[in-house]
């Protein structure tokens, strides 16, 4: 038996040195003191005015000590529970969870092969798949419910579409502060009241600033509501290097961090200790096509670097992976999604979202969700690292088998091969077997599995009385907005 | 005077140099319409082709567009209405509730590059502001964008307000933004839809020529 | 300007799978295995060599004491360079830690026909085609043939392959051969291309590939060729294809111990023959799929084992021959792409020196140049990660952020102009808007790969016309002599 051994239990990956992170952090503080951010919300401006911040019109500049004071009050752990009451999602140092993205305006129609507007039913189906597929830990809506009676209340309908088919914790977008309040009310109904919701939050509120350094009214409304209720929230910039952020990755990270820090200070002023998650989609604007790239290697690199920064700051991180610029499921989709899944997982971001996105964040695909299930499994297998305990080192076995022996029939192989990744969709048959089974492609198998899950999987149903209560909240919102 | 130098300078995106050359041409009594058509627009056509062929990148194209528009500031007062052709005045803005402006700004720059006089009224603009801007500047083109599905319907409201004010027919309306489609443009009664800033100018020019 | 002291920079991100303690345990496991389990060496002269160096020999089994291993490791060079034959140093290979070159692999029996897209036997014409296409691909750093020629005189596939490839690419080649004779023929061609024996020693222009057999066996030809390369100071690979749960233990650590041990036999032999000659180890490390009993080239375990072995090999201060860009699929599809994407990124982050099998499909049974072309694009993306994030006052851009201010944009900024080209530009990945994509024919990546590959085949000439006449004639002569030798042997 050996003692004092340091063992890597999983693969260790870091993009930035601590010194590089410090430089980015100081630069972000510098931006807040020198440039500041614009806040388009009277209440928030009032809060800043009553603090040590310097306010000129809508512009707010923040001294460093305010940032560091706010950071001191930060909770290091957030635990979410789905509507099945399982406390399944632990957001704390070094935990990684995968989930979908949200609000895609279009859906890849599986019958016509073309894209069309996303409906309630599409979100319903995405929720069902996420509930069924083991590598998804949380749900975002994937698509946006565009057939709601009113765009101003679509978020409540969307939440309902998600709840009906998924018992896992969620990350929710909302129209504005009022929308978020309704979602929170619905959450409280599900978890058994405001107090229970506080300890068992069902969802994180997704909120984003507008890069560079702009905070619009609805975003600030949501932030202040989250702070008031101590509702877990995330403030996630989506800058594009070269357009809404500097063209260099370091510069983009500086700006994005200052955007997040401004929100942290604001929440602190409102109610110290608000659990706010940092993160975002940090990528480049393609300079040939002027599209916001979800498949660029820079997305992987910048996101991993951003995760390094979050760990240094002890903040939970919301990162991006499993997404592609490809318009359909093809080799590009697989290569890009695998690549950004790989780096987001290795970097150790707490929540990795946008899994399954195609068409650079405009198109939803149910089949893509199924494809990513397999890829997440492969990436997780890679992250397991190497066990070097005596039984794994197997020196006695190696001696016993000797040169030119075989291992297939040994007890040791029988015990250990089950630790390997067991593919569900990958094909590893020989050529003849594959041909005799109809020469199926990966896409054929993905389609079959998708259809099978949609036809046969059943989500644990929701209590009918509860459903009615939730629908009442939605109904009253629709009436207010009609 | 050799106008091909103006063309070349424009393609290389050198703003100050181009402005000087245009001033020089004006002082040498070159017809303003020739400076525009044989010099500047020939250059922008070449830029557009290079962009389409993937030989030029966004920041380079925009640099040319910027050079074009600063030369137009010098040239525009000399031009007669006929000289300008389709490249008239454009109002562009983002609808109420939406503070996203990068897509709209990109489009504005591309239109400026094509010789349009672009009045960028900014983000979060009410229906009324759009109507007033059209009344005040009398543009032949109105561009609107939205990034959010929640604000998208506002573009339809602006078009309705134009109708109510009796000025819908004065302008060609072009819309864009990530969630917007051709179908949606038809639905709300816009004239044109551009999937991205790069093609917006081309689509518009083609439409205006055939109008 | 802010002055800064005591400042550390992460120049290039690589991950770490094994801790120091874990590396020690595996290293010691290798030493114990070689000392007490030993290895079979089916080569009498080699066994004598080992005996003289202090090894215990019992029949074909050789037991290596730790000192013999450590002595061998101490003389392997820290850096070796391989030169393109035309003197273009942009294609020079520098073999040192954490510098990665990707390339295809050797010897599958089948090939995907570039016209019909169907699987068929590998033919002589394919070798020059693979060499030419690889010559044009920016991210392919060295070349292997992706097949074993079926339509030349039996026993000469190795020699014809090298003769045709070396004249169609200046990218350094990694060659293989059946026996010492083939080794010699190939070496004469290498010398012809270098312009003489001394010139070759100064500027070696190819690497030789040989492999022992798992578990722990060096057959006659493997060690015989290893000795030949060492004698002539030809940089060589000596690495096994270890099958987890088949020819090596099912537990990864055990696999690493065996793989390392069997390669070490070649390292020791080469250094005893000619201390300071370059030897590279590693190999294919994957598992036996227990459903289809297929040696999987797409399993995540391949990536994990290869990356961990890279750390071990670098721990031994040796260069690493790793594996990536390969797949279990029979026809290119999403599975090909996701498997290649995982293994290429993992290999890049491990910092392996040579990464082979870009273009292997059907679990190593079929070579596919289309897969190589796809891999080339993925390698380009992975290189962006390897470059890391540059952090300095220029890239932090505090002034630009201030100039632009809240709500502005960066498209007009000089800073953007100066830096946007640092970002990766795709050649096969599509970033069109949906409408433009539809307008351009709704092509899949596979469509684009086929177009690009066929375009290269048709229009890219390669260096065939640049081959010096003298070298060209010499190569033809060597081929003729090889034919005559085979005829005699048959009789």
PDB file of C-alpha atoms in Angstrom, chain C residues 46-219:
ATOM      1  CA  UNK C  46      19.577  -9.399 -31.072  1.00  0.00           C
ATOM      2  CA  UNK C  47      19.431 -11.754 -28.101  1.00  0.00           C
ATOM      3  CA  UNK C  48      23.227 -11.933 -28.081  1.00  0.00           C
ATOM      4  CA  UNK C  49      23.348  -8.168 -28.149  1.00  0.00           C
ATOM      5  CA  UNK C  50      21.011  -7.972 -25.148  1.00  0.00           C
ATOM      6  CA  UNK C  51      22.958 -10.645 -23.290  1.00  0.00           C
ATOM      7  CA  UNK C  52      26.189  -8.759 -23.789  1.00  0.00           C
ATOM      8  CA  UNK C  53      24.552  -5.640 -22.374  1.00  0.00           C
ATOM      9  CA  UNK C  54      23.686  -7.503 -19.166  1.00  0.00           C
ATOM     10  CA  UNK C  55      20.245  -9.033 -19.859  1.00  0.00           C
ATOM     11  CA  UNK C  56      19.301 -12.534 -18.802  1.00  0.00           C
ATOM     12  CA  UNK C  57      18.353 -14.696 -21.798  1.00  0.00           C
ATOM     13  CA  UNK C  58      16.376 -17.923 -21.477  1.00  0.00           C
ATOM     14  CA  UNK C  59      15.402 -19.470 -24.821  1.00  0.00           C
ATOM     15  CA  UNK C  60      13.645 -16.692 -26.759  1.00  0.00           C
ATOM     16  CA  UNK C  61      12.799 -14.790 -23.571  1.00  0.00           C
ATOM     17  CA  UNK C  62      14.938 -11.814 -22.635  1.00  0.00           C
ATOM     18  CA  UNK C  63      14.801 -10.262 -19.142  1.00  0.00           C
ATOM     19  CA  UNK C  64      15.945  -6.637 -18.995  1.00  0.00           C
ATOM     20  CA  UNK C  65      17.454  -5.272 -15.764  1.00  0.00           C
ATOM     21  CA  UNK C  66      16.521  -1.631 -14.932  1.00  0.00           C
ATOM     22  CA  UNK C  67      20.003  -0.337 -15.659  1.00  0.00           C
ATOM     23  CA  UNK C  68      19.866  -1.526 -19.277  1.00  0.00           C
ATOM     24  CA  UNK C  69      16.554   0.319 -19.748  1.00  0.00           C
ATOM     25  CA  UNK C  70      17.765   3.519 -18.094  1.00  0.00           C
ATOM     26  CA  UNK C  71      20.991   3.489 -20.105  1.00  0.00           C
ATOM     27  CA  UNK C  72      19.042   3.209 -23.333  1.00  0.00           C
ATOM     28  CA  UNK C  73      16.706   6.051 -22.344  1.00  0.00           C
ATOM     29  CA  UNK C  74      19.661   8.275 -21.523  1.00  0.00           C
ATOM     30  CA  UNK C  75      21.044   8.217 -25.071  1.00  0.00           C
ATOM     31  CA  UNK C  76      17.851   8.868 -27.101  1.00  0.00           C
ATOM     32  CA  UNK C  77      18.214  12.379 -28.602  1.00  0.00           C
ATOM     33  CA  UNK C  78      16.012  15.178 -27.211  1.00  0.00           C
ATOM     34  CA  UNK C  79      15.473  16.615 -30.662  1.00  0.00           C
ATOM     35  CA  UNK C  80      15.666  15.249 -34.214  1.00  0.00           C
ATOM     36  CA  UNK C  81      14.717  16.947 -37.458  1.00  0.00           C
ATOM     37  CA  UNK C  82      13.284  15.530 -40.672  1.00  0.00           C
ATOM     38  CA  UNK C  83      13.693  17.540 -43.865  1.00  0.00           C
ATOM     39  CA  UNK C  84      11.563  17.769 -46.997  1.00  0.00           C
ATOM     40  CA  UNK C  85      13.666  16.670 -49.983  1.00  0.00           C
ATOM     41  CA  UNK C  86      13.188  19.895 -51.940  1.00  0.00           C
ATOM     42  CA  UNK C  87      14.727  22.031 -49.197  1.00  0.00           C
ATOM     43  CA  UNK C  88      11.501  23.878 -48.394  1.00  0.00           C
ATOM     44  CA  UNK C  89      11.889  24.217 -44.656  1.00  0.00           C
ATOM     45  CA  UNK C  90       8.270  25.205 -44.058  1.00  0.00           C
ATOM     46  CA  UNK C  91       7.575  21.470 -44.135  1.00  0.00           C
ATOM     47  CA  UNK C  92      10.443  20.565 -41.826  1.00  0.00           C
ATOM     48  CA  UNK C  93       9.544  18.299 -38.913  1.00  0.00           C
ATOM     49  CA  UNK C  94      11.107  18.983 -35.536  1.00  0.00           C
ATOM     50  CA  UNK C  95      10.732  15.995 -33.258  1.00  0.00           C
ATOM     51  CA  UNK C  96      10.642  17.376 -29.733  1.00  0.00           C
ATOM     52  CA  UNK C  97       8.215  17.357 -26.832  1.00  0.00           C
ATOM     53  CA  UNK C  98       4.751  18.857 -27.378  1.00  0.00           C
ATOM     54  CA  UNK C  99       5.167  19.500 -31.101  1.00  0.00           C
ATOM     55  CA  UNK C 100       2.486  17.678 -33.070  1.00  0.00           C
ATOM     56  CA  UNK C 101       2.367  16.516 -36.689  1.00  0.00           C
ATOM     57  CA  UNK C 102      -0.638  14.710 -38.095  1.00  0.00           C
ATOM     58  CA  UNK C 103      -0.655  12.238 -40.974  1.00  0.00           C
ATOM     59  CA  UNK C 104      -2.440   9.221 -42.499  1.00  0.00           C
ATOM     60  CA  UNK C 105      -1.592   5.631 -41.535  1.00  0.00           C
ATOM     61  CA  UNK C 106       0.004   2.613 -43.238  1.00  0.00           C
ATOM     62  CA  UNK C 107      -1.256  -0.589 -44.878  1.00  0.00           C
ATOM     63  CA  UNK C 108      -5.052  -1.150 -44.796  1.00  0.00           C
ATOM     64  CA  UNK C 109      -5.952  -3.661 -47.543  1.00  0.00           C
ATOM     65  CA  UNK C 110      -8.854  -1.590 -48.959  1.00  0.00           C
ATOM     66  CA  UNK C 111      -9.331   1.893 -50.306  1.00  0.00           C
ATOM     67  CA  UNK C 112     -12.363   4.057 -51.072  1.00  0.00           C
ATOM     68  CA  UNK C 113     -12.257   4.639 -54.823  1.00  0.00           C
ATOM     69  CA  UNK C 114     -12.277   8.383 -55.420  1.00  0.00           C
ATOM     70  CA  UNK C 115     -14.514   8.027 -58.504  1.00  0.00           C
ATOM     71  CA  UNK C 116     -17.074   5.419 -57.474  1.00  0.00           C
ATOM     72  CA  UNK C 117     -16.841   6.031 -53.702  1.00  0.00           C
ATOM     73  CA  UNK C 118     -16.970   2.243 -53.289  1.00  0.00           C
ATOM     74  CA  UNK C 119     -14.582   0.090 -51.313  1.00  0.00           C
ATOM     75  CA  UNK C 120     -12.038  -1.899 -53.354  1.00  0.00           C
ATOM     76  CA  UNK C 121      -8.480  -3.274 -53.090  1.00  0.00           C
ATOM     77  CA  UNK C 122      -5.692  -0.720 -52.680  1.00  0.00           C
ATOM     78  CA  UNK C 123      -3.837  -0.204 -55.973  1.00  0.00           C
ATOM     79  CA  UNK C 124      -0.461   1.198 -56.943  1.00  0.00           C
ATOM     80  CA  UNK C 125      -1.987   4.375 -58.376  1.00  0.00           C
ATOM     81  CA  UNK C 126      -3.517   5.148 -54.987  1.00  0.00           C
ATOM     82  CA  UNK C 127      -0.114   5.659 -53.344  1.00  0.00           C
ATOM     83  CA  UNK C 128       0.797   8.600 -55.558  1.00  0.00           C
ATOM     84  CA  UNK C 129      -2.718  10.003 -55.288  1.00  0.00           C
ATOM     85  CA  UNK C 130      -2.605   9.931 -51.478  1.00  0.00           C
ATOM     86  CA  UNK C 131       0.855  11.508 -51.501  1.00  0.00           C
ATOM     87  CA  UNK C 132      -0.244  14.268 -53.858  1.00  0.00           C
ATOM     88  CA  UNK C 133      -3.443  15.130 -51.975  1.00  0.00           C
ATOM     89  CA  UNK C 134      -1.587  15.118 -48.648  1.00  0.00           C
ATOM     90  CA  UNK C 135       1.048  17.390 -50.156  1.00  0.00           C
ATOM     91  CA  UNK C 136      -1.676  19.985 -50.698  1.00  0.00           C
ATOM     92  CA  UNK C 137      -3.287  19.744 -47.265  1.00  0.00           C
ATOM     93  CA  UNK C 138      -1.966  22.420 -44.905  1.00  0.00           C
ATOM     94  CA  UNK C 139      -2.456  20.486 -41.686  1.00  0.00           C
ATOM     95  CA  UNK C 140      -0.990  17.165 -42.775  1.00  0.00           C
ATOM     96  CA  UNK C 141       2.572  17.218 -41.490  1.00  0.00           C
ATOM     97  CA  UNK C 142       3.868  13.855 -42.684  1.00  0.00           C
ATOM     98  CA  UNK C 143       2.579  11.191 -45.073  1.00  0.00           C
ATOM     99  CA  UNK C 144       1.732   7.505 -44.981  1.00  0.00           C
ATOM    100  CA  UNK C 145       0.057   5.595 -47.791  1.00  0.00           C
ATOM    101  CA  UNK C 146      -3.361   4.590 -46.395  1.00  0.00           C
ATOM    102  CA  UNK C 147      -2.980   1.162 -47.983  1.00  0.00           C
ATOM    103  CA  UNK C 148      -1.024  -1.854 -48.999  1.00  0.00           C
ATOM    104  CA  UNK C 149      -0.566  -2.082 -52.778  1.00  0.00           C
ATOM    105  CA  UNK C 150      -2.210  -5.206 -54.208  1.00  0.00           C
ATOM    106  CA  UNK C 151      -1.302  -4.978 -57.893  1.00  0.00           C
ATOM    107  CA  UNK C 152       2.509  -5.228 -57.924  1.00  0.00           C
ATOM    108  CA  UNK C 153       4.870  -8.206 -57.587  1.00  0.00           C
ATOM    109  CA  UNK C 154       4.246 -10.035 -54.364  1.00  0.00           C
ATOM    110  CA  UNK C 155       6.545  -8.761 -51.644  1.00  0.00           C
ATOM    111  CA  UNK C 156       7.304  -5.407 -53.259  1.00  0.00           C
ATOM    112  CA  UNK C 157       4.281  -3.343 -52.175  1.00  0.00           C
ATOM    113  CA  UNK C 158       6.459  -1.510 -49.641  1.00  0.00           C
ATOM    114  CA  UNK C 159       9.128  -0.508 -52.169  1.00  0.00           C
ATOM    115  CA  UNK C 160       6.709   0.602 -54.902  1.00  0.00           C
ATOM    116  CA  UNK C 161       4.733   2.582 -52.379  1.00  0.00           C
ATOM    117  CA  UNK C 162       7.732   4.596 -51.258  1.00  0.00           C
ATOM    118  CA  UNK C 163       9.006   5.076 -54.813  1.00  0.00           C
ATOM    119  CA  UNK C 164       5.681   6.551 -55.921  1.00  0.00           C
ATOM    120  CA  UNK C 165       4.979   8.579 -52.822  1.00  0.00           C
ATOM    121  CA  UNK C 166       8.332  10.263 -52.385  1.00  0.00           C
ATOM    122  CA  UNK C 167       8.118  11.605 -55.936  1.00  0.00           C
ATOM    123  CA  UNK C 168       4.648  13.032 -55.356  1.00  0.00           C
ATOM    124  CA  UNK C 169       5.108  14.876 -52.110  1.00  0.00           C
ATOM    125  CA  UNK C 170       7.786  16.861 -50.395  1.00  0.00           C
ATOM    126  CA  UNK C 171       6.086  16.374 -47.045  1.00  0.00           C
ATOM    127  CA  UNK C 172       8.265  13.845 -45.173  1.00  0.00           C
ATOM    128  CA  UNK C 173       7.088  10.252 -45.491  1.00  0.00           C
ATOM    129  CA  UNK C 174       6.812   7.542 -42.902  1.00  0.00           C
ATOM    130  CA  UNK C 175       7.596   4.264 -44.677  1.00  0.00           C
ATOM    131  CA  UNK C 176       7.322   0.583 -43.755  1.00  0.00           C
ATOM    132  CA  UNK C 177       8.640  -2.664 -45.217  1.00  0.00           C
ATOM    133  CA  UNK C 178       8.234  -6.432 -45.071  1.00  0.00           C
ATOM    134  CA  UNK C 179      11.883  -7.244 -44.470  1.00  0.00           C
ATOM    135  CA  UNK C 180      15.399  -5.846 -44.216  1.00  0.00           C
ATOM    136  CA  UNK C 181      15.677  -5.956 -48.071  1.00  0.00           C
ATOM    137  CA  UNK C 182      12.727  -3.612 -48.479  1.00  0.00           C
ATOM    138  CA  UNK C 183      14.218  -1.434 -45.778  1.00  0.00           C
ATOM    139  CA  UNK C 184      17.424  -1.241 -47.759  1.00  0.00           C
ATOM    140  CA  UNK C 185      15.666  -0.414 -51.050  1.00  0.00           C
ATOM    141  CA  UNK C 186      13.711   2.360 -49.408  1.00  0.00           C
ATOM    142  CA  UNK C 187      16.795   3.736 -47.763  1.00  0.00           C
ATOM    143  CA  UNK C 188      18.608   3.868 -51.101  1.00  0.00           C
ATOM    144  CA  UNK C 189      15.689   5.874 -52.498  1.00  0.00           C
ATOM    145  CA  UNK C 190      15.819   8.214 -49.517  1.00  0.00           C
ATOM    146  CA  UNK C 191      19.515   8.739 -50.174  1.00  0.00           C
ATOM    147  CA  UNK C 192      18.855   9.330 -53.866  1.00  0.00           C
ATOM    148  CA  UNK C 193      16.347  12.054 -52.985  1.00  0.00           C
ATOM    149  CA  UNK C 194      18.719  13.585 -50.417  1.00  0.00           C
ATOM    150  CA  UNK C 195      21.540  13.597 -52.965  1.00  0.00           C
ATOM    151  CA  UNK C 196      23.957  11.225 -51.204  1.00  0.00           C
ATOM    152  CA  UNK C 197      24.546   9.243 -48.038  1.00  0.00           C
ATOM    153  CA  UNK C 198      26.266  12.049 -46.127  1.00  0.00           C
ATOM    154  CA  UNK C 199      23.499  14.440 -47.152  1.00  0.00           C
ATOM    155  CA  UNK C 200      20.924  11.996 -45.835  1.00  0.00           C
ATOM    156  CA  UNK C 201      22.684  11.790 -42.475  1.00  0.00           C
ATOM    157  CA  UNK C 202      22.673  15.576 -42.297  1.00  0.00           C
ATOM    158  CA  UNK C 203      19.125  15.937 -43.543  1.00  0.00           C
ATOM    159  CA  UNK C 204      17.154  12.686 -43.134  1.00  0.00           C
ATOM    160  CA  UNK C 205      14.036  12.915 -45.296  1.00  0.00           C
ATOM    161  CA  UNK C 206      11.844  10.066 -44.040  1.00  0.00           C
ATOM    162  CA  UNK C 207      10.985   8.079 -40.929  1.00  0.00           C
ATOM    163  CA  UNK C 208      10.683   4.298 -40.826  1.00  0.00           C
ATOM    164  CA  UNK C 209       7.791   2.512 -39.155  1.00  0.00           C
ATOM    165  CA  UNK C 210       8.059  -0.928 -37.524  1.00  0.00           C
ATOM    166  CA  UNK C 211       6.005  -2.753 -34.926  1.00  0.00           C
ATOM    167  CA  UNK C 212       6.394  -5.448 -32.278  1.00  0.00           C
ATOM    168  CA  UNK C 213       3.494  -7.801 -31.508  1.00  0.00           C
ATOM    169  CA  UNK C 214       1.432  -7.621 -28.336  1.00  0.00           C
ATOM    170  CA  UNK C 215       1.912  -8.940 -25.788  1.00  0.00           C
ATOM    171  CA  UNK C 216       5.647  -8.565 -25.425  1.00  0.00           C
ATOM    172  CA  UNK C 217       6.853 -10.191 -28.634  1.00  0.00           C
ATOM    173  CA  UNK C 218       9.434  -8.897 -31.102  1.00  0.00           C
ATOM    174  CA  UNK C 219       9.367 -11.102 -34.180  1.00  0.00           C
TER     175      UNK C 219
END
